């Protein structure tokens, strides 16, 4: 019943707006019944707003809002680290992501710190997450995990903090790379070129390593076939 009455009201309102009918003052309390709940009026307003928004979209007045689909690339965003360093950090992240949901929550962080030999209190663990938790979801995604090492390399972590202990005990050396600052524009350009060349060299090294492994596998397979044929 409430749905039918609401539909009739909205239909009549559209007719009034188009000039098909003259507005008539009514006693809403009498029309709706003295015991109708006030949530009906709220639903009326909400549904009316949705219908108005839909009408605007149909007429081209409004625009559909698409959610942000920004893709995170650690190699381009964290250029201060080598590909090997980032891969080591990713390996460590996945090692302690026991639920395999691409997050390290408070309990997983607790286990990590215990295995690293630097156990933290419950409050200490919460403070560790809070320091790099940019989206405020109470857990660490891989990007936020990388922020720990960026802060450590930049010297932004207190030496007695849990995050400093994590970065120090992780055995991932970031001190030699760090966040480098060039004194002059020329030095900055040279540094950018060197980093670009280093990045390309690392990719070539990975490709050569994959080729070498594939060749070794091929040779082992051929040797096995040769040995197998000798027994026939």
PDB file of C-alpha atoms in Angstrom, residues 16-221:
ATOM      1  CA  UNK A  16       1.918  19.414 -11.689  1.00  0.00           C
ATOM      2  CA  UNK A  17       5.474  20.242 -12.841  1.00  0.00           C
ATOM      3  CA  UNK A  18       4.446  19.727 -16.496  1.00  0.00           C
ATOM      4  CA  UNK A  19       1.397  21.980 -16.017  1.00  0.00           C
ATOM      5  CA  UNK A  20      -1.137  19.223 -16.488  1.00  0.00           C
ATOM      6  CA  UNK A  21      -2.653  19.876 -13.064  1.00  0.00           C
ATOM      7  CA  UNK A  22      -2.901  22.749 -10.634  1.00  0.00           C
ATOM      8  CA  UNK A  23      -1.346  22.213  -7.225  1.00  0.00           C
ATOM      9  CA  UNK A  24      -3.904  21.688  -4.499  1.00  0.00           C
ATOM     10  CA  UNK A  25      -3.130  22.071  -0.808  1.00  0.00           C
ATOM     11  CA  UNK A  26      -3.975  18.934   1.125  1.00  0.00           C
ATOM     12  CA  UNK A  27      -3.837  17.914   4.708  1.00  0.00           C
ATOM     13  CA  UNK A  28      -0.931  15.435   4.534  1.00  0.00           C
ATOM     14  CA  UNK A  29      -1.613  14.097   7.977  1.00  0.00           C
ATOM     15  CA  UNK A  30      -5.223  13.314   6.997  1.00  0.00           C
ATOM     16  CA  UNK A  31      -4.244  11.958   3.602  1.00  0.00           C
ATOM     17  CA  UNK A  32      -1.499   9.694   4.897  1.00  0.00           C
ATOM     18  CA  UNK A  33      -3.335   8.649   8.038  1.00  0.00           C
ATOM     19  CA  UNK A  34      -2.501   9.884  11.518  1.00  0.00           C
ATOM     20  CA  UNK A  35      -0.449   6.826  12.428  1.00  0.00           C
ATOM     21  CA  UNK A  36       1.858   6.671   9.372  1.00  0.00           C
ATOM     22  CA  UNK A  37       5.548   6.555  10.280  1.00  0.00           C
ATOM     23  CA  UNK A  38       7.721   9.587   9.465  1.00  0.00           C
ATOM     24  CA  UNK A  39      10.121   7.363   7.482  1.00  0.00           C
ATOM     25  CA  UNK A  40       7.598   7.409   4.610  1.00  0.00           C
ATOM     26  CA  UNK A  41       8.297  11.094   4.054  1.00  0.00           C
ATOM     27  CA  UNK A  42      12.010  10.407   4.050  1.00  0.00           C
ATOM     28  CA  UNK A  43      11.585   7.602   1.533  1.00  0.00           C
ATOM     29  CA  UNK A  44       9.409   9.946  -0.576  1.00  0.00           C
ATOM     30  CA  UNK A  45      12.163  12.585  -0.648  1.00  0.00           C
ATOM     31  CA  UNK A  46      14.917  10.059  -1.359  1.00  0.00           C
ATOM     32  CA  UNK A  47      13.019   8.392  -4.184  1.00  0.00           C
ATOM     33  CA  UNK A  48      12.075  11.774  -5.620  1.00  0.00           C
ATOM     34  CA  UNK A  49      15.743  12.827  -5.634  1.00  0.00           C
ATOM     35  CA  UNK A  50      16.759   9.591  -7.380  1.00  0.00           C
ATOM     36  CA  UNK A  51      14.081  10.054 -10.040  1.00  0.00           C
ATOM     37  CA  UNK A  52      15.160  13.655 -10.592  1.00  0.00           C
ATOM     38  CA  UNK A  53      18.796  12.550 -10.930  1.00  0.00           C
ATOM     39  CA  UNK A  54      17.778   9.851 -13.426  1.00  0.00           C
ATOM     40  CA  UNK A  55      15.825  12.405 -15.429  1.00  0.00           C
ATOM     41  CA  UNK A  56      18.866  14.700 -15.566  1.00  0.00           C
ATOM     42  CA  UNK A  57      21.050  11.868 -16.797  1.00  0.00           C
ATOM     43  CA  UNK A  58      18.521  10.962 -19.498  1.00  0.00           C
ATOM     44  CA  UNK A  59      18.406  14.593 -20.662  1.00  0.00           C
ATOM     45  CA  UNK A  60      22.212  14.835 -20.678  1.00  0.00           C
ATOM     46  CA  UNK A  61      22.333  17.364 -17.854  1.00  0.00           C
ATOM     47  CA  UNK A  62      24.294  15.223 -15.393  1.00  0.00           C
ATOM     48  CA  UNK A  63      27.238  12.902 -15.904  1.00  0.00           C
ATOM     49  CA  UNK A  64      27.793   9.375 -14.657  1.00  0.00           C
ATOM     50  CA  UNK A  65      30.511   9.234 -12.005  1.00  0.00           C
ATOM     51  CA  UNK A  66      32.982   6.419 -12.600  1.00  0.00           C
ATOM     52  CA  UNK A  67      35.055   5.111  -9.674  1.00  0.00           C
ATOM     53  CA  UNK A  68      38.803   5.741  -9.784  1.00  0.00           C
ATOM     54  CA  UNK A  69      40.687   2.764 -11.240  1.00  0.00           C
ATOM     55  CA  UNK A  70      44.264   3.951 -10.717  1.00  0.00           C
ATOM     56  CA  UNK A  71      46.718   1.084 -11.173  1.00  0.00           C
ATOM     57  CA  UNK A  72      49.606   0.922  -8.720  1.00  0.00           C
ATOM     58  CA  UNK A  73      53.033   0.239 -10.236  1.00  0.00           C
ATOM     59  CA  UNK A  74      55.719  -0.047  -7.526  1.00  0.00           C
ATOM     60  CA  UNK A  75      58.578   0.252 -10.030  1.00  0.00           C
ATOM     61  CA  UNK A  76      57.464   3.659 -11.312  1.00  0.00           C
ATOM     62  CA  UNK A  77      56.235   5.082  -7.992  1.00  0.00           C
ATOM     63  CA  UNK A  78      59.173   3.904  -5.867  1.00  0.00           C
ATOM     64  CA  UNK A  79      62.018   4.705  -8.254  1.00  0.00           C
ATOM     65  CA  UNK A  80      64.457   5.127  -5.386  1.00  0.00           C
ATOM     66  CA  UNK A  81      64.503   1.329  -4.990  1.00  0.00           C
ATOM     67  CA  UNK A  82      65.928  -1.206  -7.415  1.00  0.00           C
ATOM     68  CA  UNK A  83      63.760  -3.932  -8.913  1.00  0.00           C
ATOM     69  CA  UNK A  84      65.552  -6.482  -6.719  1.00  0.00           C
ATOM     70  CA  UNK A  85      64.797  -4.496  -3.573  1.00  0.00           C
ATOM     71  CA  UNK A  86      61.115  -4.170  -4.482  1.00  0.00           C
ATOM     72  CA  UNK A  87      60.916  -7.882  -5.297  1.00  0.00           C
ATOM     73  CA  UNK A  88      62.499  -8.683  -1.909  1.00  0.00           C
ATOM     74  CA  UNK A  89      59.928  -6.447  -0.196  1.00  0.00           C
ATOM     75  CA  UNK A  90      57.123  -8.110  -2.139  1.00  0.00           C
ATOM     76  CA  UNK A  91      58.425 -11.560  -1.159  1.00  0.00           C
ATOM     77  CA  UNK A  92      58.458 -10.519   2.502  1.00  0.00           C
ATOM     78  CA  UNK A  93      54.962  -9.015   2.225  1.00  0.00           C
ATOM     79  CA  UNK A  94      53.533 -12.199   0.706  1.00  0.00           C
ATOM     80  CA  UNK A  95      55.326 -14.348   3.273  1.00  0.00           C
ATOM     81  CA  UNK A  96      53.409 -12.741   6.136  1.00  0.00           C
ATOM     82  CA  UNK A  97      50.137 -12.247   4.251  1.00  0.00           C
ATOM     83  CA  UNK A  98      48.886 -15.567   5.605  1.00  0.00           C
ATOM     84  CA  UNK A  99      45.287 -14.993   4.495  1.00  0.00           C
ATOM     85  CA  UNK A 100      46.438 -14.223   0.932  1.00  0.00           C
ATOM     86  CA  UNK A 101      44.123 -11.209   0.660  1.00  0.00           C
ATOM     87  CA  UNK A 102      46.896  -8.764  -0.357  1.00  0.00           C
ATOM     88  CA  UNK A 103      46.836  -7.096   3.064  1.00  0.00           C
ATOM     89  CA  UNK A 104      48.775  -7.432   6.295  1.00  0.00           C
ATOM     90  CA  UNK A 105      46.367  -6.965   9.172  1.00  0.00           C
ATOM     91  CA  UNK A 106      47.162  -6.418  12.830  1.00  0.00           C
ATOM     92  CA  UNK A 107      47.500 -10.128  13.705  1.00  0.00           C
ATOM     93  CA  UNK A 108      49.724 -10.808  10.690  1.00  0.00           C
ATOM     94  CA  UNK A 109      51.889  -7.811  11.624  1.00  0.00           C
ATOM     95  CA  UNK A 110      52.082  -9.161  15.183  1.00  0.00           C
ATOM     96  CA  UNK A 111      53.367 -12.506  13.872  1.00  0.00           C
ATOM     97  CA  UNK A 112      55.849 -10.739  11.584  1.00  0.00           C
ATOM     98  CA  UNK A 113      57.357  -8.677  14.400  1.00  0.00           C
ATOM     99  CA  UNK A 114      57.591 -11.749  16.642  1.00  0.00           C
ATOM    100  CA  UNK A 115      59.447 -13.707  13.954  1.00  0.00           C
ATOM    101  CA  UNK A 116      61.764 -10.749  13.351  1.00  0.00           C
ATOM    102  CA  UNK A 117      62.605 -10.793  17.068  1.00  0.00           C
ATOM    103  CA  UNK A 118      61.000  -7.444  17.904  1.00  0.00           C
ATOM    104  CA  UNK A 119      57.563  -8.222  19.408  1.00  0.00           C
ATOM    105  CA  UNK A 120      55.262  -5.243  19.905  1.00  0.00           C
ATOM    106  CA  UNK A 121      52.369  -4.459  22.219  1.00  0.00           C
ATOM    107  CA  UNK A 122      48.848  -4.238  20.829  1.00  0.00           C
ATOM    108  CA  UNK A 123      49.034  -0.445  20.962  1.00  0.00           C
ATOM    109  CA  UNK A 124      52.474  -0.506  19.370  1.00  0.00           C
ATOM    110  CA  UNK A 125      51.172  -2.556  16.445  1.00  0.00           C
ATOM    111  CA  UNK A 126      48.246  -0.176  15.948  1.00  0.00           C
ATOM    112  CA  UNK A 127      50.632   2.794  15.932  1.00  0.00           C
ATOM    113  CA  UNK A 128      52.828   1.058  13.355  1.00  0.00           C
ATOM    114  CA  UNK A 129      49.878   0.632  11.000  1.00  0.00           C
ATOM    115  CA  UNK A 130      48.589   4.133  11.688  1.00  0.00           C
ATOM    116  CA  UNK A 131      51.872   5.757  10.624  1.00  0.00           C
ATOM    117  CA  UNK A 132      51.592   4.528   7.005  1.00  0.00           C
ATOM    118  CA  UNK A 133      47.874   3.689   6.747  1.00  0.00           C
ATOM    119  CA  UNK A 134      46.940   6.258   4.099  1.00  0.00           C
ATOM    120  CA  UNK A 135      43.445   4.874   3.379  1.00  0.00           C
ATOM    121  CA  UNK A 136      42.656   4.407   7.107  1.00  0.00           C
ATOM    122  CA  UNK A 137      41.407   0.834   6.717  1.00  0.00           C
ATOM    123  CA  UNK A 138      43.422  -0.447   9.692  1.00  0.00           C
ATOM    124  CA  UNK A 139      45.702  -2.731   7.661  1.00  0.00           C
ATOM    125  CA  UNK A 140      48.631  -2.512   5.261  1.00  0.00           C
ATOM    126  CA  UNK A 141      48.423  -2.940   1.500  1.00  0.00           C
ATOM    127  CA  UNK A 142      51.648  -3.525  -0.452  1.00  0.00           C
ATOM    128  CA  UNK A 143      52.025   0.171  -1.309  1.00  0.00           C
ATOM    129  CA  UNK A 144      51.766   1.146   2.361  1.00  0.00           C
ATOM    130  CA  UNK A 145      54.263  -1.600   3.181  1.00  0.00           C
ATOM    131  CA  UNK A 146      56.716  -0.007   0.734  1.00  0.00           C
ATOM    132  CA  UNK A 147      56.188   3.342   2.437  1.00  0.00           C
ATOM    133  CA  UNK A 148      57.839   1.867   5.544  1.00  0.00           C
ATOM    134  CA  UNK A 149      61.084   1.335   3.620  1.00  0.00           C
ATOM    135  CA  UNK A 150      60.822   4.724   1.905  1.00  0.00           C
ATOM    136  CA  UNK A 151      60.542   6.404   5.313  1.00  0.00           C
ATOM    137  CA  UNK A 152      63.395   4.272   6.648  1.00  0.00           C
ATOM    138  CA  UNK A 153      65.643   5.197   3.709  1.00  0.00           C
ATOM    139  CA  UNK A 154      64.787   8.879   4.161  1.00  0.00           C
ATOM    140  CA  UNK A 155      65.550   8.710   7.892  1.00  0.00           C
ATOM    141  CA  UNK A 156      61.965   9.631   8.788  1.00  0.00           C
ATOM    142  CA  UNK A 157      61.418   6.838  11.319  1.00  0.00           C
ATOM    143  CA  UNK A 158      62.229   7.163  15.012  1.00  0.00           C
ATOM    144  CA  UNK A 159      64.957   4.700  15.978  1.00  0.00           C
ATOM    145  CA  UNK A 160      62.861   3.258  18.810  1.00  0.00           C
ATOM    146  CA  UNK A 161      59.750   2.816  16.637  1.00  0.00           C
ATOM    147  CA  UNK A 162      58.313  -0.512  15.535  1.00  0.00           C
ATOM    148  CA  UNK A 163      58.519   0.437  11.844  1.00  0.00           C
ATOM    149  CA  UNK A 164      62.226   1.232  12.193  1.00  0.00           C
ATOM    150  CA  UNK A 165      62.773  -2.177  13.764  1.00  0.00           C
ATOM    151  CA  UNK A 166      60.813  -3.834  10.939  1.00  0.00           C
ATOM    152  CA  UNK A 167      62.877  -2.129   8.231  1.00  0.00           C
ATOM    153  CA  UNK A 168      66.174  -2.817  10.065  1.00  0.00           C
ATOM    154  CA  UNK A 169      65.472  -6.486  10.782  1.00  0.00           C
ATOM    155  CA  UNK A 170      63.983  -7.282   7.371  1.00  0.00           C
ATOM    156  CA  UNK A 171      67.515  -7.702   5.923  1.00  0.00           C
ATOM    157  CA  UNK A 172      66.491  -5.559   2.930  1.00  0.00           C
ATOM    158  CA  UNK A 173      69.270  -3.002   2.554  1.00  0.00           C
ATOM    159  CA  UNK A 174      67.884   0.384   1.568  1.00  0.00           C
ATOM    160  CA  UNK A 175      70.647   2.547   3.005  1.00  0.00           C
ATOM    161  CA  UNK A 176      72.809   2.533  -0.127  1.00  0.00           C
ATOM    162  CA  UNK A 177      69.906   3.443  -2.387  1.00  0.00           C
ATOM    163  CA  UNK A 178      67.756   5.695  -0.288  1.00  0.00           C
ATOM    164  CA  UNK A 179      65.959   8.814  -1.436  1.00  0.00           C
ATOM    165  CA  UNK A 180      68.716  10.757  -3.118  1.00  0.00           C
ATOM    166  CA  UNK A 181      68.705  14.507  -3.351  1.00  0.00           C
ATOM    167  CA  UNK A 182      70.721  16.316  -6.048  1.00  0.00           C
ATOM    168  CA  UNK A 183      72.259  19.689  -5.228  1.00  0.00           C
ATOM    169  CA  UNK A 184      72.065  21.034  -8.763  1.00  0.00           C
ATOM    170  CA  UNK A 185      69.888  20.602 -11.813  1.00  0.00           C
ATOM    171  CA  UNK A 186      72.791  18.970 -13.663  1.00  0.00           C
ATOM    172  CA  UNK A 187      73.282  16.403 -10.907  1.00  0.00           C
ATOM    173  CA  UNK A 188      69.561  15.708 -10.935  1.00  0.00           C
ATOM    174  CA  UNK A 189      69.619  15.027 -14.680  1.00  0.00           C
ATOM    175  CA  UNK A 190      72.642  12.739 -14.369  1.00  0.00           C
ATOM    176  CA  UNK A 191      70.985  10.914 -11.479  1.00  0.00           C
ATOM    177  CA  UNK A 192      67.763  10.435 -13.482  1.00  0.00           C
ATOM    178  CA  UNK A 193      69.738   9.028 -16.436  1.00  0.00           C
ATOM    179  CA  UNK A 194      71.711   6.691 -14.179  1.00  0.00           C
ATOM    180  CA  UNK A 195      68.546   5.408 -12.516  1.00  0.00           C
ATOM    181  CA  UNK A 196      66.918   4.856 -15.917  1.00  0.00           C
ATOM    182  CA  UNK A 197      69.984   2.959 -17.164  1.00  0.00           C
ATOM    183  CA  UNK A 198      70.078   0.911 -13.962  1.00  0.00           C
ATOM    184  CA  UNK A 199      66.402   0.035 -14.358  1.00  0.00           C
ATOM    185  CA  UNK A 200      66.935  -1.103 -17.973  1.00  0.00           C
ATOM    186  CA  UNK A 201      70.031  -3.075 -16.967  1.00  0.00           C
ATOM    187  CA  UNK A 202      68.066  -4.883 -14.251  1.00  0.00           C
ATOM    188  CA  UNK A 203      65.362  -5.833 -16.752  1.00  0.00           C
ATOM    189  CA  UNK A 204      67.983  -7.138 -19.211  1.00  0.00           C
ATOM    190  CA  UNK A 205      69.601  -9.130 -16.412  1.00  0.00           C
ATOM    191  CA  UNK A 206      66.251 -10.701 -15.493  1.00  0.00           C
ATOM    192  CA  UNK A 207      65.586 -11.575 -19.145  1.00  0.00           C
ATOM    193  CA  UNK A 208      69.049 -13.116 -19.546  1.00  0.00           C
ATOM    194  CA  UNK A 209      68.574 -15.105 -16.343  1.00  0.00           C
ATOM    195  CA  UNK A 210      65.235 -16.460 -17.614  1.00  0.00           C
ATOM    196  CA  UNK A 211      66.848 -17.417 -20.939  1.00  0.00           C
ATOM    197  CA  UNK A 212      69.687 -19.164 -19.112  1.00  0.00           C
ATOM    198  CA  UNK A 213      67.240 -21.136 -16.965  1.00  0.00           C
ATOM    199  CA  UNK A 214      65.181 -22.074 -20.035  1.00  0.00           C
ATOM    200  CA  UNK A 215      68.337 -23.247 -21.852  1.00  0.00           C
ATOM    201  CA  UNK A 216      69.438 -25.351 -18.872  1.00  0.00           C
ATOM    202  CA  UNK A 217      65.979 -26.906 -18.697  1.00  0.00           C
ATOM    203  CA  UNK A 218      66.130 -27.680 -22.409  1.00  0.00           C
ATOM    204  CA  UNK A 219      69.559 -29.316 -22.040  1.00  0.00           C
ATOM    205  CA  UNK A 220      68.403 -31.422 -19.078  1.00  0.00           C
ATOM    206  CA  UNK A 221      65.380 -32.554 -21.062  1.00  0.00           C
TER     207      UNK A 221
END
